[in-house]
Amino acid sequence: MSDGRRTTERLRSPEARRWGMSGLVVLGFGAAAVAAHFWLGQAWHDVLWMAASLSFVWVVVREALEGRRRGRTGRRDR
């Protein structure tokens, strides 16, 4: 029987946290798109493009900040 240490370590890894945060951000932007559609009367096409664009920009900025942080501390992946 496994004690679950490998699973717990995987969930605490920076990669898992990054994917989890990305999923939450995409859900948040999706919810904002739905709210914009119903509350402001925007077309689905427009609000979905807005949500996708904001998600893309968030991921790019997040990766740039991670790269700067890695460069500042001298840490390297793999």
JSON list of C-alpha atoms in Angstrom, two decimals:
[
{"chain": "A", "resi": 1, "resn": "MET", "atom": "CA", "xyz": [0.00, 0.00, 0.00]},
{"chain": "A", "resi": 2, "resn": "SER", "atom": "CA", "xyz": [1.37, 3.42, -0.95]},
{"chain": "A", "resi": 3, "resn": "ASP", "atom": "CA", "xyz": [1.67, 6.12, 1.66]},
{"chain": "A", "resi": 4, "resn": "GLY", "atom": "CA", "xyz": [0.97, 8.86, -0.89]},
{"chain": "A", "resi": 5, "resn": "ARG", "atom": "CA", "xyz": [4.22, 10.77, -0.51]},
{"chain": "A", "resi": 6, "resn": "ARG", "atom": "CA", "xyz": [4.85, 10.88, -4.25]},
{"chain": "A", "resi": 7, "resn": "THR", "atom": "CA", "xyz": [1.40, 12.31, -4.89]},
{"chain": "A", "resi": 8, "resn": "THR", "atom": "CA", "xyz": [1.75, 14.92, -2.16]},
{"chain": "A", "resi": 9, "resn": "GLU", "atom": "CA", "xyz": [5.16, 15.99, -3.44]},
{"chain": "A", "resi": 10, "resn": "ARG", "atom": "CA", "xyz": [3.75, 16.29, -6.94]},
{"chain": "A", "resi": 11, "resn": "LEU", "atom": "CA", "xyz": [0.95, 18.54, -5.73]},
{"chain": "A", "resi": 12, "resn": "ARG", "atom": "CA", "xyz": [3.38, 20.78, -3.89]},
{"chain": "A", "resi": 13, "resn": "SER", "atom": "CA", "xyz": [5.67, 21.19, -6.87]},
{"chain": "A", "resi": 14, "resn": "PRO", "atom": "CA", "xyz": [5.90, 24.62, -8.51]},
{"chain": "A", "resi": 15, "resn": "GLU", "atom": "CA", "xyz": [4.70, 23.15, -11.79]},
{"chain": "A", "resi": 16, "resn": "ALA", "atom": "CA", "xyz": [1.50, 21.83, -10.22]},
{"chain": "A", "resi": 17, "resn": "ARG", "atom": "CA", "xyz": [0.85, 25.14, -8.49]},
{"chain": "A", "resi": 18, "resn": "ARG", "atom": "CA", "xyz": [1.42, 27.00, -11.75]},
{"chain": "A", "resi": 19, "resn": "TRP", "atom": "CA", "xyz": [-1.05, 24.78, -13.62]},
{"chain": "A", "resi": 20, "resn": "GLY", "atom": "CA", "xyz": [-3.58, 25.10, -10.80]},
{"chain": "A", "resi": 21, "resn": "MET", "atom": "CA", "xyz": [-3.30, 28.89, -10.79]},
{"chain": "A", "resi": 22, "resn": "SER", "atom": "CA", "xyz": [-3.59, 28.98, -14.57]},
{"chain": "A", "resi": 23, "resn": "GLY", "atom": "CA", "xyz": [-6.76, 26.93, -14.39]},
{"chain": "A", "resi": 24, "resn": "LEU", "atom": "CA", "xyz": [-8.25, 29.28, -11.81]},
{"chain": "A", "resi": 25, "resn": "VAL", "atom": "CA", "xyz": [-7.36, 32.30, -13.92]},
{"chain": "A", "resi": 26, "resn": "VAL", "atom": "CA", "xyz": [-8.92, 30.80, -17.04]},
{"chain": "A", "resi": 27, "resn": "LEU", "atom": "CA", "xyz": [-12.08, 30.00, -15.06]},
{"chain": "A", "resi": 28, "resn": "GLY", "atom": "CA", "xyz": [-12.13, 33.56, -13.72]},
{"chain": "A", "resi": 29, "resn": "PHE", "atom": "CA", "xyz": [-11.79, 35.10, -17.16]},
{"chain": "A", "resi": 30, "resn": "GLY", "atom": "CA", "xyz": [-14.45, 32.71, -18.46]},
{"chain": "A", "resi": 31, "resn": "ALA", "atom": "CA", "xyz": [-16.82, 33.77, -15.69]},
{"chain": "A", "resi": 32, "resn": "ALA", "atom": "CA", "xyz": [-16.10, 37.43, -16.52]},
{"chain": "A", "resi": 33, "resn": "ALA", "atom": "CA", "xyz": [-16.90, 36.69, -20.16]},
{"chain": "A", "resi": 34, "resn": "VAL", "atom": "CA", "xyz": [-20.24, 35.11, -19.22]},
{"chain": "A", "resi": 35, "resn": "ALA", "atom": "CA", "xyz": [-21.04, 38.08, -16.97]},
{"chain": "A", "resi": 36, "resn": "ALA", "atom": "CA", "xyz": [-20.13, 40.52, -19.75]},
{"chain": "A", "resi": 37, "resn": "HIS", "atom": "CA", "xyz": [-22.38, 38.64, -22.15]},
{"chain": "A", "resi": 38, "resn": "PHE", "atom": "CA", "xyz": [-25.43, 38.61, -19.91]},
{"chain": "A", "resi": 39, "resn": "TRP", "atom": "CA", "xyz": [-24.96, 41.87, -18.01]},
{"chain": "A", "resi": 40, "resn": "LEU", "atom": "CA", "xyz": [-23.57, 44.12, -20.76]},
{"chain": "A", "resi": 41, "resn": "GLY", "atom": "CA", "xyz": [-25.17, 42.37, -23.70]},
{"chain": "A", "resi": 42, "resn": "GLN", "atom": "CA", "xyz": [-21.90, 41.78, -25.53]},
{"chain": "A", "resi": 43, "resn": "ALA", "atom": "CA", "xyz": [-21.81, 39.15, -28.28]},
{"chain": "A", "resi": 44, "resn": "TRP", "atom": "CA", "xyz": [-20.46, 35.69, -27.36]},
{"chain": "A", "resi": 45, "resn": "HIS", "atom": "CA", "xyz": [-17.83, 35.98, -30.05]},
{"chain": "A", "resi": 46, "resn": "ASP", "atom": "CA", "xyz": [-16.44, 39.17, -28.52]},
{"chain": "A", "resi": 47, "resn": "VAL", "atom": "CA", "xyz": [-16.42, 38.06, -24.90]},
{"chain": "A", "resi": 48, "resn": "LEU", "atom": "CA", "xyz": [-14.83, 34.70, -25.68]},
{"chain": "A", "resi": 49, "resn": "TRP", "atom": "CA", "xyz": [-12.05, 36.43, -27.61]},
{"chain": "A", "resi": 50, "resn": "MET", "atom": "CA", "xyz": [-11.61, 38.80, -24.68]},
{"chain": "A", "resi": 51, "resn": "ALA", "atom": "CA", "xyz": [-11.33, 35.91, -22.20]},
{"chain": "A", "resi": 52, "resn": "ALA", "atom": "CA", "xyz": [-8.88, 34.02, -24.42]},
{"chain": "A", "resi": 53, "resn": "SER", "atom": "CA", "xyz": [-6.76, 37.14, -24.97]},
{"chain": "A", "resi": 54, "resn": "LEU", "atom": "CA", "xyz": [-6.62, 37.98, -21.27]},
{"chain": "A", "resi": 55, "resn": "SER", "atom": "CA", "xyz": [-5.70, 34.37, -20.43]},
{"chain": "A", "resi": 56, "resn": "PHE", "atom": "CA", "xyz": [-2.92, 34.42, -23.01]},
{"chain": "A", "resi": 57, "resn": "VAL", "atom": "CA", "xyz": [-1.54, 37.73, -21.72]},
{"chain": "A", "resi": 58, "resn": "TRP", "atom": "CA", "xyz": [-1.68, 36.46, -18.13]},
{"chain": "A", "resi": 59, "resn": "VAL", "atom": "CA", "xyz": [0.29, 33.32, -19.04]},
{"chain": "A", "resi": 60, "resn": "VAL", "atom": "CA", "xyz": [2.92, 35.31, -20.96]},
{"chain": "A", "resi": 61, "resn": "VAL", "atom": "CA", "xyz": [3.38, 37.81, -18.12]},
{"chain": "A", "resi": 62, "resn": "ARG", "atom": "CA", "xyz": [3.52, 35.00, -15.56]},
{"chain": "A", "resi": 63, "resn": "GLU", "atom": "CA", "xyz": [6.21, 33.16, -17.52]},
{"chain": "A", "resi": 64, "resn": "ALA", "atom": "CA", "xyz": [8.21, 36.37, -17.96]},
{"chain": "A", "resi": 65, "resn": "LEU", "atom": "CA", "xyz": [8.11, 37.03, -14.23]},
{"chain": "A", "resi": 66, "resn": "GLU", "atom": "CA", "xyz": [9.12, 33.44, -13.50]},
{"chain": "A", "resi": 67, "resn": "GLY", "atom": "CA", "xyz": [12.04, 33.79, -15.91]},
{"chain": "A", "resi": 68, "resn": "ARG", "atom": "CA", "xyz": [13.19, 36.99, -14.25]},
{"chain": "A", "resi": 69, "resn": "ARG", "atom": "CA", "xyz": [12.89, 35.41, -10.81]},
{"chain": "A", "resi": 70, "resn": "ARG", "atom": "CA", "xyz": [14.88, 32.35, -11.92]},
{"chain": "A", "resi": 71, "resn": "GLY", "atom": "CA", "xyz": [17.55, 34.60, -13.43]},
{"chain": "A", "resi": 72, "resn": "ARG", "atom": "CA", "xyz": [17.78, 36.72, -10.30]},
{"chain": "A", "resi": 73, "resn": "THR", "atom": "CA", "xyz": [18.22, 33.78, -7.95]},
{"chain": "A", "resi": 74, "resn": "GLY", "atom": "CA", "xyz": [20.53, 31.89, -10.29]},
{"chain": "A", "resi": 75, "resn": "ARG", "atom": "CA", "xyz": [18.22, 28.88, -10.29]},
{"chain": "A", "resi": 76, "resn": "ARG", "atom": "CA", "xyz": [17.88, 26.81, -13.44]},
{"chain": "A", "resi": 77, "resn": "ASP", "atom": "CA", "xyz": [15.28, 24.25, -14.42]},
{"chain": "A", "resi": 78, "resn": "ARG", "atom": "CA", "xyz": [16.70, 20.81, -15.13]}
]
